[in-house]
Short mmCIF file of C-alpha atoms and ligand atoms in Angstrom, two decimals:
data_model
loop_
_atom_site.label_atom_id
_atom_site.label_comp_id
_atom_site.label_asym_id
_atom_site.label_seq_id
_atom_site.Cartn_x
_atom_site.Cartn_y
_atom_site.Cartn_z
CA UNK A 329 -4.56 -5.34 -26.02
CA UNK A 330 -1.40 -3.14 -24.79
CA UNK A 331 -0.83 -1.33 -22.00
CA UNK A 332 -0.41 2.26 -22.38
CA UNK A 333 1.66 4.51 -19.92
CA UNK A 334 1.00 7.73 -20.38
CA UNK A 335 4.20 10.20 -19.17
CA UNK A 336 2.77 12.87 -17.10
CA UNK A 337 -1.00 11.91 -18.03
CA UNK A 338 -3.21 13.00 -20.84
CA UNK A 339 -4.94 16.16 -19.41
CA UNK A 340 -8.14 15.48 -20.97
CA UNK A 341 -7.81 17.29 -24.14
CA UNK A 342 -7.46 20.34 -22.28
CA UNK A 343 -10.34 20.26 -20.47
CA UNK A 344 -11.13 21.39 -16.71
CA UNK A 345 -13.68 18.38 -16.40
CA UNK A 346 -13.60 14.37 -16.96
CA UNK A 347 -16.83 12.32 -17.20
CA UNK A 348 -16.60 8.99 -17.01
CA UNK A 349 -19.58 7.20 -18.50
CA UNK A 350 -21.22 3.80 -19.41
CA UNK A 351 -20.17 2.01 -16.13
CA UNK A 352 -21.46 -1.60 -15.08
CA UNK A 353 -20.56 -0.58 -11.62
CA UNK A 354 -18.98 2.44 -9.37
CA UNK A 355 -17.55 0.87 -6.17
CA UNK A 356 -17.43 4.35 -4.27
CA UNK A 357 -16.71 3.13 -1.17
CA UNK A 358 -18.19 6.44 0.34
CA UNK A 359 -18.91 6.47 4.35
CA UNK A 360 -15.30 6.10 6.06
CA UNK A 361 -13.92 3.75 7.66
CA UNK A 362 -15.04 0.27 7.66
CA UNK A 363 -14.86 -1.77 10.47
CA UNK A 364 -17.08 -5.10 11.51
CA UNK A 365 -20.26 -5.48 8.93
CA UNK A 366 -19.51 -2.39 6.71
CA UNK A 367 -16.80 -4.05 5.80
CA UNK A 368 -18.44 -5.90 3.51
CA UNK A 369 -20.08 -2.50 1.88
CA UNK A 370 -18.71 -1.30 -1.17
CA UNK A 371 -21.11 1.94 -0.96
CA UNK A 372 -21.89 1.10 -4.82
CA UNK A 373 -24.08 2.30 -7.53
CA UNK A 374 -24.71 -0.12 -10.30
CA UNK A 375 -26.60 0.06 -13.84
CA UNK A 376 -29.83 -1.28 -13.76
CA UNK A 377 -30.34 -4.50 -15.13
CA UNK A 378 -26.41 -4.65 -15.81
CA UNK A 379 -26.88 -2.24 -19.02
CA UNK A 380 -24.18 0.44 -19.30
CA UNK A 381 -25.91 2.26 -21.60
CA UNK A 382 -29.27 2.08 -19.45
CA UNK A 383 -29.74 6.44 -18.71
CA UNK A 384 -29.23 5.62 -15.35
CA UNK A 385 -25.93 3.79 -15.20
CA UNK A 386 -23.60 5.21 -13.12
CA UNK A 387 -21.11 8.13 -14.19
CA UNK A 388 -18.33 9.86 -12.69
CA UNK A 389 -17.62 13.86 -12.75
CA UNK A 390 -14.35 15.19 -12.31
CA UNK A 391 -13.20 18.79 -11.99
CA UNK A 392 -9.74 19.87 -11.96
CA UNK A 393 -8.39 17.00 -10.70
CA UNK A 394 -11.28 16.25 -7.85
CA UNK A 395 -13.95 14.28 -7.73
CA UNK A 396 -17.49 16.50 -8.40
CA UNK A 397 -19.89 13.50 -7.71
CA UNK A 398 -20.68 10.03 -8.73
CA UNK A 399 -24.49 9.20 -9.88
CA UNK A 400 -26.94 7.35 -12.29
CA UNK A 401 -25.63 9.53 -15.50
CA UNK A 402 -28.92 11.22 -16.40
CA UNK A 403 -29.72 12.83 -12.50
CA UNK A 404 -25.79 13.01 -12.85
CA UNK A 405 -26.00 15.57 -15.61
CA UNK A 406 -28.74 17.56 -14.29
CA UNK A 407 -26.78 18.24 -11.42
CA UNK A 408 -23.78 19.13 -13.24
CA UNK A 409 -25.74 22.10 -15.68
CA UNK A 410 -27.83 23.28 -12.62
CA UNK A 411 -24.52 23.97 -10.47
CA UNK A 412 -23.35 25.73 -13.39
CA UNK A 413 -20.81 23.28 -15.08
CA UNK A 414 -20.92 23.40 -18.63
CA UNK A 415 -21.30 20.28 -19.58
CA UNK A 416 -18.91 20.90 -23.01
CA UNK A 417 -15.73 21.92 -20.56
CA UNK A 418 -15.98 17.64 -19.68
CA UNK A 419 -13.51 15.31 -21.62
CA UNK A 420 -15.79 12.03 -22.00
CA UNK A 421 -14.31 8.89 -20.73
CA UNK A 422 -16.05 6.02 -22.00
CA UNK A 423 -16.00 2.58 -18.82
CA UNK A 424 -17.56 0.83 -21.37
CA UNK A 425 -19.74 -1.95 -18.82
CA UNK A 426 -16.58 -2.05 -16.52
CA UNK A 427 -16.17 -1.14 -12.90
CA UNK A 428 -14.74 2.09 -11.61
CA UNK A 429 -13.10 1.97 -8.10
CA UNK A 430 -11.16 4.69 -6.20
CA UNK A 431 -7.61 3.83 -6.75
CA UNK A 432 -5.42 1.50 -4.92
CA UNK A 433 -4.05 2.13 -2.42
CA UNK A 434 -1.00 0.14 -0.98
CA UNK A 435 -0.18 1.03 2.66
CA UNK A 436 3.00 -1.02 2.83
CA UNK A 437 5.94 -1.46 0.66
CA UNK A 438 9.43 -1.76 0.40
CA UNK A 439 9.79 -0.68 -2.95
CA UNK A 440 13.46 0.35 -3.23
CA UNK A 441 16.53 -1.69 -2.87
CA UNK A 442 18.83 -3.58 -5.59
CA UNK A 443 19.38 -7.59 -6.45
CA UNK A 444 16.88 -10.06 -6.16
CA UNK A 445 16.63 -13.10 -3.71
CA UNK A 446 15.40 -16.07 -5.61
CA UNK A 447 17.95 -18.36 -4.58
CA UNK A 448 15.97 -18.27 -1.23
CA UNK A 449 13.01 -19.52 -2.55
CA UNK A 450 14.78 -22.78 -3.65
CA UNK A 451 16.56 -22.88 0.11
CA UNK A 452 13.28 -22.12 1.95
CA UNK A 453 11.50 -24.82 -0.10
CA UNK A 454 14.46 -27.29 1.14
CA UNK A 455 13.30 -26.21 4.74
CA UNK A 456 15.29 -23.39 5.48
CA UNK A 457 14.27 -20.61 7.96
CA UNK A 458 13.37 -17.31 7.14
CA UNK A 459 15.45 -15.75 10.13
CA UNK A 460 18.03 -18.19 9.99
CA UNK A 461 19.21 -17.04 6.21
CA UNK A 462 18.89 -13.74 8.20
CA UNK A 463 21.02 -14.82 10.80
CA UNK A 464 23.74 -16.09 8.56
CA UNK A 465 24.21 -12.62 6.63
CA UNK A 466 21.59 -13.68 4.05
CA UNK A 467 17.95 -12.40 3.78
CA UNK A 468 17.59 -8.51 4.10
CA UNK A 469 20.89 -8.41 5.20
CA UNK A 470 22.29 -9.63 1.45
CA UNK A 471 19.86 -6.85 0.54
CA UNK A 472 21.49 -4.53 2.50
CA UNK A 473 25.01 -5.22 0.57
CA UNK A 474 23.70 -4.89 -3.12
CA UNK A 475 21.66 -1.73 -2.06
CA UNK A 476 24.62 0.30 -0.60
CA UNK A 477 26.28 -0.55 -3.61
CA UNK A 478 23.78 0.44 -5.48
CA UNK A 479 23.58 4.59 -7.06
CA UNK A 480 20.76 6.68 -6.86
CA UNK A 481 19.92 6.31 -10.29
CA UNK A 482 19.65 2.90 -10.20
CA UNK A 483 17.77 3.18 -7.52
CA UNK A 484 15.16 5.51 -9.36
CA UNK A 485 15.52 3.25 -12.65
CA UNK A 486 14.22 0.23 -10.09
CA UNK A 487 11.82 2.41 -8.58
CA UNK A 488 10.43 3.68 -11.84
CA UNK A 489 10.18 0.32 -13.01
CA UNK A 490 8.11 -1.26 -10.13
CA UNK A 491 6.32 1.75 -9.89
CA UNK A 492 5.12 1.52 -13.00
CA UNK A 493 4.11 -1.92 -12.39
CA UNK A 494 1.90 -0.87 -9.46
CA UNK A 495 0.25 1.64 -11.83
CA UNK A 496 -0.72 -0.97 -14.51
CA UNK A 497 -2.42 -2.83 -11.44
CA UNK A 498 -4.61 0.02 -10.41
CA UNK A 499 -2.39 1.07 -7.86
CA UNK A 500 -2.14 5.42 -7.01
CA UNK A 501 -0.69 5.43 -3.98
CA UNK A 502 2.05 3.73 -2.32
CA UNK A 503 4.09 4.17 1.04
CA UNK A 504 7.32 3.03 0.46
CA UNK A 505 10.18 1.97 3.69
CA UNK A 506 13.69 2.71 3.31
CA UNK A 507 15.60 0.14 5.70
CA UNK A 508 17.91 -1.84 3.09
CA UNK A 509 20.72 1.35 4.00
CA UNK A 510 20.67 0.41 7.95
CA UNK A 511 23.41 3.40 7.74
CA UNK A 512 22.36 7.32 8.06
CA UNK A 513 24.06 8.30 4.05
CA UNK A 514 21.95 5.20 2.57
CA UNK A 515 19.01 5.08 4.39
CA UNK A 516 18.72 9.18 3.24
CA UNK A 517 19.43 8.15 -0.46
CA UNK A 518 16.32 6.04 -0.16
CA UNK A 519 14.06 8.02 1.42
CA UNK A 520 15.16 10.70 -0.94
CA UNK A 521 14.79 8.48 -3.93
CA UNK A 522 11.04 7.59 -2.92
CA UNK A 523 10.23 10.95 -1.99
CA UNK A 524 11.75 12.11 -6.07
CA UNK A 525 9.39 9.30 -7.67
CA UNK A 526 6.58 10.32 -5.72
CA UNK A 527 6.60 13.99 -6.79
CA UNK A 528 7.74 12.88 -10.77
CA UNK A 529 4.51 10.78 -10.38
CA UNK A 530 1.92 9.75 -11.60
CA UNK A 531 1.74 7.30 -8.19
CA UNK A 532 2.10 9.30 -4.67
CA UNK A 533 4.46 7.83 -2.62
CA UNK A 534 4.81 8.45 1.26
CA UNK A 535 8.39 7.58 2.71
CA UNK A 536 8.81 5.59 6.31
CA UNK A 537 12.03 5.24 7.57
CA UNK A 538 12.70 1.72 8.27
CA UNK A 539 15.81 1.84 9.87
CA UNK A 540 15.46 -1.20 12.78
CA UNK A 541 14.56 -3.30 10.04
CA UNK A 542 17.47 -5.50 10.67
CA UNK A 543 20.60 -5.18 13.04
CA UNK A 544 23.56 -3.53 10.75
CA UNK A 545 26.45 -5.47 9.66
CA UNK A 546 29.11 -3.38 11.16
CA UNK A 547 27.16 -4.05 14.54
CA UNK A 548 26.30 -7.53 14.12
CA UNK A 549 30.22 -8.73 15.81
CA UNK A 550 29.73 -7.05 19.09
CA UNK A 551 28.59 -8.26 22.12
CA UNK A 552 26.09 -5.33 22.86
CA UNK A 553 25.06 -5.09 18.99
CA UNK A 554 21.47 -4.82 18.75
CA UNK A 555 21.89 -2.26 21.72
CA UNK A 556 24.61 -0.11 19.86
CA UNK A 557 22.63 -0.49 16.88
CA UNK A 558 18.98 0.75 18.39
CA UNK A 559 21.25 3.80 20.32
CA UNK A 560 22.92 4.51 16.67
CA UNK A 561 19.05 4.66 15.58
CA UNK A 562 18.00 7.07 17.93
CA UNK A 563 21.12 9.31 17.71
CA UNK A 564 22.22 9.33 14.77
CA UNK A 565 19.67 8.04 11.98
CA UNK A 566 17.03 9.60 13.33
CA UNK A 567 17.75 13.26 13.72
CA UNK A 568 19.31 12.95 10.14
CA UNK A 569 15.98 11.80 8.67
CA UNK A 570 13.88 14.51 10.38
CA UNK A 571 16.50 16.99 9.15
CA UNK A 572 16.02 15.78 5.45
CA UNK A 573 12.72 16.38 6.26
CA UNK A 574 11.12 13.18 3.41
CA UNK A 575 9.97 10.79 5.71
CA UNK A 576 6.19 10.62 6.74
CA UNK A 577 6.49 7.74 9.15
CA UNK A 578 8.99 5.99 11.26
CA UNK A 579 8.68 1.89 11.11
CA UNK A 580 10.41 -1.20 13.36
CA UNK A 581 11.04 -4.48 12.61
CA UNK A 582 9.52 -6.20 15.98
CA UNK A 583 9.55 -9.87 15.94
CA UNK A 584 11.30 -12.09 18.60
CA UNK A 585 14.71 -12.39 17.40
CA UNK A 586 15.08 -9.05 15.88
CA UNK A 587 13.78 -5.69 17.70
CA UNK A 588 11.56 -6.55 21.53
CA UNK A 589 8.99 -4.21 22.05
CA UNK A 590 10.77 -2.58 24.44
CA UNK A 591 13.83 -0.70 21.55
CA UNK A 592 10.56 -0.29 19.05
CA UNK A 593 9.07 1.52 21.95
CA UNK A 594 11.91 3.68 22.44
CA UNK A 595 12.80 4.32 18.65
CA UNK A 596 8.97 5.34 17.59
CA UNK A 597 8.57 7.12 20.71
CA UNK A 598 11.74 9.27 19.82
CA UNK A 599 10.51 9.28 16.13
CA UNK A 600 7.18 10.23 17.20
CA UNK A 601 8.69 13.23 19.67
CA UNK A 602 10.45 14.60 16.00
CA UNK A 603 6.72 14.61 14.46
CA UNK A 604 6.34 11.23 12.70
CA UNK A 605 3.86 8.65 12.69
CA UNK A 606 4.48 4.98 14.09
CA UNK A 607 3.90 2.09 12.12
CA UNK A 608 5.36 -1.55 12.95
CA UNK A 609 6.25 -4.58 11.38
CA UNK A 610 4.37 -6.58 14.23
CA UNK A 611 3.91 -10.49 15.45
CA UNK A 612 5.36 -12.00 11.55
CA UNK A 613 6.54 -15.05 12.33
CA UNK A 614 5.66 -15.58 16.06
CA UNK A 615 3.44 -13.90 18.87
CA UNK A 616 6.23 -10.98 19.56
CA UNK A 617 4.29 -8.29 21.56
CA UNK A 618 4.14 -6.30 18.32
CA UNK A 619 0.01 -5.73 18.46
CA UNK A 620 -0.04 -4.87 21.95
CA UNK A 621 2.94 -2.04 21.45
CA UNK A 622 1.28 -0.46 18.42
CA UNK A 623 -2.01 -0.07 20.36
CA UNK A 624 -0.40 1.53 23.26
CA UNK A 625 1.36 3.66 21.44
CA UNK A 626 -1.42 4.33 19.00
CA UNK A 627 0.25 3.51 16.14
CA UNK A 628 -1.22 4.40 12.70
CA UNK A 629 -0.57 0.89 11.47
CA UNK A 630 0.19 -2.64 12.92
CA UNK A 631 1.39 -4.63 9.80
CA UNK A 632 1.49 -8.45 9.55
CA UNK A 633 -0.33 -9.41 12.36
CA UNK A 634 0.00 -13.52 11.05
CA UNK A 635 0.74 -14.72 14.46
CA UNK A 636 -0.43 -12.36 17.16
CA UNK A 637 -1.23 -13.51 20.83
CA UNK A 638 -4.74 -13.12 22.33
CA UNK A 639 -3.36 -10.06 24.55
CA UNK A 640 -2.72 -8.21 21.51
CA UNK A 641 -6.04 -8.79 19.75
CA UNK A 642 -7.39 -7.65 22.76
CA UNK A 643 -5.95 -4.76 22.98
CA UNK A 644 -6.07 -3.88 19.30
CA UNK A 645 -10.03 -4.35 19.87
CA UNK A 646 -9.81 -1.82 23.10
CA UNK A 647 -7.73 0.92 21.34
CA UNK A 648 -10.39 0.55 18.35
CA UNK A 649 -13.62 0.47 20.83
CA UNK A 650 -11.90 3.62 22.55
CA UNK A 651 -11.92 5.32 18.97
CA UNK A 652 -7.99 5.16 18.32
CA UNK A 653 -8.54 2.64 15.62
CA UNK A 654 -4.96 0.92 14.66
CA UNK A 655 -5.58 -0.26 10.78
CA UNK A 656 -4.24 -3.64 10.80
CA UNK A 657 -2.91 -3.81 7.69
CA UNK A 658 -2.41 -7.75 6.64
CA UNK A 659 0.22 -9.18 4.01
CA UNK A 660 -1.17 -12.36 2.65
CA UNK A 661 0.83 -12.29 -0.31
CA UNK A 662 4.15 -12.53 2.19
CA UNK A 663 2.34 -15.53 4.40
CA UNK A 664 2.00 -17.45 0.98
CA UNK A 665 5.44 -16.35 -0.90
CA UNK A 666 7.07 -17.94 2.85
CA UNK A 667 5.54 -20.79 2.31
CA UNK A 668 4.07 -20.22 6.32
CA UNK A 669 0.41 -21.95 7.45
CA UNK A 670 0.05 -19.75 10.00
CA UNK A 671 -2.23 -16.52 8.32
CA UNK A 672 -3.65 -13.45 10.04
CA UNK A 673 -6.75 -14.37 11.82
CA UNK A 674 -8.71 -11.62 9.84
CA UNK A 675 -11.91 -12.97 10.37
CA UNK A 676 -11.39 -12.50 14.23
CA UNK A 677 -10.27 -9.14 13.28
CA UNK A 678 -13.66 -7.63 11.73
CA UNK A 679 -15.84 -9.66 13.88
CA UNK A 680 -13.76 -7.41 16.70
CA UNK A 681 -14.58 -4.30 15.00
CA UNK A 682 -10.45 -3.62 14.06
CA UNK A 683 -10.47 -2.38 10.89
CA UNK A 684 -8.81 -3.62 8.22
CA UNK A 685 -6.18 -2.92 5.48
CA UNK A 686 -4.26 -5.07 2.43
CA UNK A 687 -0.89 -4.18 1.20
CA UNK A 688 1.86 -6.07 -1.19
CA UNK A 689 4.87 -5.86 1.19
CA UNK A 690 6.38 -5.18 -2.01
CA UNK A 691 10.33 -6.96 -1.19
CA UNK A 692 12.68 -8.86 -2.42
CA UNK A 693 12.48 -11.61 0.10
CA UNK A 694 8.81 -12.15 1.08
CA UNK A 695 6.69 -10.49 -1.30
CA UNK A 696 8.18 -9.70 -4.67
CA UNK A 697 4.66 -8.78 -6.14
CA UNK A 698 3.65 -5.67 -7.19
CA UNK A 699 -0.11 -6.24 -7.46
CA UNK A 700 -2.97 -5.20 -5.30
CA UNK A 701 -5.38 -7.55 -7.11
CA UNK A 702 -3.56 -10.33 -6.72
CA UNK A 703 -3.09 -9.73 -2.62
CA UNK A 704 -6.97 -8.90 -2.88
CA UNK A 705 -7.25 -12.39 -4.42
CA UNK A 706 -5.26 -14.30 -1.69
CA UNK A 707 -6.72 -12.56 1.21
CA UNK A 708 -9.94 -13.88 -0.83
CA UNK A 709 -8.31 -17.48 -0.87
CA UNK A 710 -6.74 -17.79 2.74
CA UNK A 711 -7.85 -14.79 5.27
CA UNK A 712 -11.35 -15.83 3.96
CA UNK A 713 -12.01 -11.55 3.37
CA UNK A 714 -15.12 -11.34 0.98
CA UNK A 715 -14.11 -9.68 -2.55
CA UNK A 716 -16.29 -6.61 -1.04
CA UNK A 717 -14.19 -6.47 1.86
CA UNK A 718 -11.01 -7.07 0.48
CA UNK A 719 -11.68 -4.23 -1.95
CA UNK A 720 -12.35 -1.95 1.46
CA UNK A 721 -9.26 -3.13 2.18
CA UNK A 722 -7.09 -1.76 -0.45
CA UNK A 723 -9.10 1.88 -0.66
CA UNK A 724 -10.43 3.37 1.89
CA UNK A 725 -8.80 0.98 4.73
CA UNK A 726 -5.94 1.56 3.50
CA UNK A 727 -5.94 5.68 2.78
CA UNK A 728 -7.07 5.48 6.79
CA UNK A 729 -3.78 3.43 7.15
CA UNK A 730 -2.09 6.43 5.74
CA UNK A 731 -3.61 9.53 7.23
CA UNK A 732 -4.95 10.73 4.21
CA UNK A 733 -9.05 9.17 4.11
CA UNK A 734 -9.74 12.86 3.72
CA UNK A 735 -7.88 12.89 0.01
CA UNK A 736 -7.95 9.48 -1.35
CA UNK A 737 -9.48 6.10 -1.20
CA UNK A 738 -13.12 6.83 -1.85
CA UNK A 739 -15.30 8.33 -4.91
CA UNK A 740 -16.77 11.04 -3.19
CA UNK A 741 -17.17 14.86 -3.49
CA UNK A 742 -13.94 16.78 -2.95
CA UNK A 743 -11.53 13.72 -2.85
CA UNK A 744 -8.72 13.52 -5.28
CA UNK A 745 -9.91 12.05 -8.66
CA UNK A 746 -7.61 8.80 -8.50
CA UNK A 747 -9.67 6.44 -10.32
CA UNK A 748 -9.21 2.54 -11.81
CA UNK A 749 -11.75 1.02 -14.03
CA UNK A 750 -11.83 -2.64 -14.35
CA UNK A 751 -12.53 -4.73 -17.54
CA UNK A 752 -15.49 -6.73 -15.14
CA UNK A 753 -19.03 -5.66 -14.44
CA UNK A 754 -18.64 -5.77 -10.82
CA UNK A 755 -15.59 -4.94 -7.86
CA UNK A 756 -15.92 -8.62 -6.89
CA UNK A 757 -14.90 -9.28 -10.28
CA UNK A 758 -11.65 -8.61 -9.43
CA UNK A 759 -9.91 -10.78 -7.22
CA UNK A 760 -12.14 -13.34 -9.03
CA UNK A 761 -9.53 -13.64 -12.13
CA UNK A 762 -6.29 -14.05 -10.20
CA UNK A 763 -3.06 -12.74 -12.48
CA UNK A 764 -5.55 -11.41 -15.04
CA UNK A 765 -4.51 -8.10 -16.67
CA UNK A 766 -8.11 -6.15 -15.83
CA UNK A 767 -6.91 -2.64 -15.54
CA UNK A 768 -8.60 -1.00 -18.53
CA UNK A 769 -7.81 2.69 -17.17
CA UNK A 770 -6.01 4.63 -14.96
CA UNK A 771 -6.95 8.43 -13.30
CA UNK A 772 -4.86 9.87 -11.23
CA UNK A 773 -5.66 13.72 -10.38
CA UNK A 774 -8.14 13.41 -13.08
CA UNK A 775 -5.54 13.21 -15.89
CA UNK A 776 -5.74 9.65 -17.14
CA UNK A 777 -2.27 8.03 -17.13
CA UNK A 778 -2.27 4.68 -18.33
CA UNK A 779 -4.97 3.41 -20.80
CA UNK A 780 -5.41 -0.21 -22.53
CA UNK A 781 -6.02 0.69 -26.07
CA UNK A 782 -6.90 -2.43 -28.65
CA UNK A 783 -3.77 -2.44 -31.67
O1 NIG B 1262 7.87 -7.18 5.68
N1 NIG B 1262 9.84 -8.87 7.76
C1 NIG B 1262 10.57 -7.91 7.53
N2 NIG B 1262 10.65 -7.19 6.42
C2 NIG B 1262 10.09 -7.56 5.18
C3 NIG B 1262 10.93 -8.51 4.42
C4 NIG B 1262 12.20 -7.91 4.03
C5 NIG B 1262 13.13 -8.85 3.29
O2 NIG B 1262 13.11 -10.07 3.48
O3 NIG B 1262 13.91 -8.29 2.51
C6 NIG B 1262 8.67 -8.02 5.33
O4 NIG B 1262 8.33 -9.18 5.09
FE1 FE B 1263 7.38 -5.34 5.26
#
């Protein structure tokens, strides 16, 4: 079996309509937001008696890029010819038994920068600290050197490459962080970079500007550096990144030792004043205040979330219960590539009705995996999230994560036709084979873009 990318996506022989046929399973999850018990609901419509070919397996119908409706095939088609859709205008897309999920959706990446950081694997196996390689000029800040270096079309040839990667896990949609520039001319490269990709497709990309992700170098000597720095932020870096006019959302490192709650406040408040979103990087590696910031500020995302105090559960509970959900979007694949024992309490999440999201934290340092099935599979292993809800996690959870539930993240009438089928019978399949290639086809905008073909 090969992988097949597709540049710029097959457009179904010319055809305004896709029909995807012969699945063991559509996983729609249809309904919004899941939070608590619906969690665990994958809203989906399977073939009865597990026979694809059964009349009333379940199809998809696409039109010009959009989801028409998802069905048992026979009602499915009746539908189709009495609204008037011709049912000869519909390339045929054959699932053959497998599953068909919206596409992935990952809600939190850092997918551009240069070098690699494998030598801190070996150190942090020897006992080294995270923060202390920081500290010393290593971790992102080692990053940092290699990506400033780095041109912007290496940058896109990394991009492209990891990108690509994504794709060939059933990933459509990424957000992607700048914050290995920490300086105004290569912090815009970045988020100019991302926002290129995104638009030469086939995966969206969203761009968050991630400059407090570390302290900068050139600020690092002096006395009042993290203070310069977060003014230098709100002066400078900022108003330069609304002007470009690429990035989506504004993001802060806050973790004791790095950004306090106090300069996140005042950096995504300023952000937030210029029109963009907040997101943080909250409560990693200890109880930081990180939780409780993002819910008062109502924060689209609090990412993370391994180690946050009681106060902030609570209060991530309250903003949800008031109906200003934060998504708190969890990184298992990061707790496990750090080697750390401490893992987001995601149980205690659902049971307190905060909903839920899974990304990669796509890095060079913490999480250099590109695949949603695999974090699907470890949140499976050590959050203890059902394959159901772990699935929620990376669609619909994570579109909500994003602002864009209305587009993407769910098979449902008027969404985007961004589709994955799986080579398993059912969604909970998938995390089931961990590092197994499943990914039989790709749909994005209802051209298909990357197809397994037998040779
Ligand atoms: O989300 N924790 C901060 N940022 C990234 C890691 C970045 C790096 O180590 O290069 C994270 O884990
Ligand atoms: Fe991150």
């Amino acid at each position: 079996m090969a992988l097949r990318l597709i540049q710029g996506g097959r457009a179904s022989d010319g055809l305004p309509g896709l029909l995807i046929e012969h699945a063991g399973e559509v996983a729609t999850m249809a309904g919004g937001l899941r939070v608590g018990a619906r969690m665990d609901d994958a809203s989906a419509i399977a073939a009865p008696g597990g026979d694809p070919q059964h009349e009333a397996a379940p199809a998809v119908a696409c039109w010009e890029g959009r989801i028409l409706a998802a069905g048992p095939r026979v009602e499915l088609l009746q539908a189709l010819e009495g609204s008037g859709y011709t049912l000869a205008r519909f390339a045929r897309l054959d699932a053959a038994g497998g599953t068909v999920t919206p596409g992935l959706i990952d809600p939190h990446t850092h997918l551009l920068f240069a070098g690699s950081r494998e030598a801190e694997l070996v150190l942090r196996q020897r006992g080294a600290d995270y923060l202390e390689i920081l500290q010393a000029g290593g971790g992102i800040l080692s990053t940092v050197t290699a990506t400033r270096a780095a041109t912007e079309d290496e940058l896109t040839e990394h991009g492209r490459r990891w990108l690509g990667e994504m794709l060939s896990h059933g990933t459509t949609t990424i957000e992607a962080k700048s914050g290995y520039g920490l300086d105004l001319p290569t912090e815009l490269r970045l988020l100019e970079v991302a926002h290129r990709l995104g638009k030469e497709g086939p995966v969206e990309v969203l761009p968050t500007w991630l400059g407090a992700h570390a302290v900068a170098p050139e600020f690092r000597a002096r006395p009042d550096g993290t203070e310069a720095y977060v003014r230098h932020l709100i002066e400078e870096q900022l108003p330069g990144v609304v002007a470009q006019g690429r990035a989506r959302f504004a993001d802060v490192f806050c973790e004791r030792g790095v950004f306090s709650p106090a300069q996140a406040r005042r950096i995504l408040q300023a952000a937030a004043r210029l029109g963009l979103g907040s997101r943080l990087h909250a409560d990693e590696l200890a109880p930081s205040g990180g939780a409780e910031l993002a819910a008062e500020l109502g924060a689209m995302s609090a990412d993370h979330l391994a180690m946050p105090s009681a106060a902030g559960i609570d209060a991530l509970a309250a903003a949800a219960g008031a109906g200003r959900p934060v998504i708190a979007v969890l990184l298992p694949a990061t707790t496990w590539f750090l080697m750390h024992e401490e893992v987001a309490p995601a149980r205690t999440f659902i049971e307190r009705d905060i909903p839920v999201a899974l990304a990669t934290d796509f890095n060079p340092g913490t999480s250099p995996t590109p695949s949603l099935p695999l974090v699907m599979t470890v949140a499976c292993l050590a959050l203890k999230l059902t394959p159901t809800e772990a699935l929620a996690a990376v669609t619909v959870n994570a579109a909500a994560a994003l602002g864009i539930a209305d587009d993407v993240g769910s098979i449902e009438s008027g969404r985007q036709a961004d589709l994955t089928i799986w080579s398993v019978p059912s969604h909970r399949q998938i995390p089931y084979w961990p590092a197994a290639d499943l990914v039989r086809t790709v749909v994005k905008r209802g051209r298909v873009v990357v197809e397994r073909a037998a040779i």
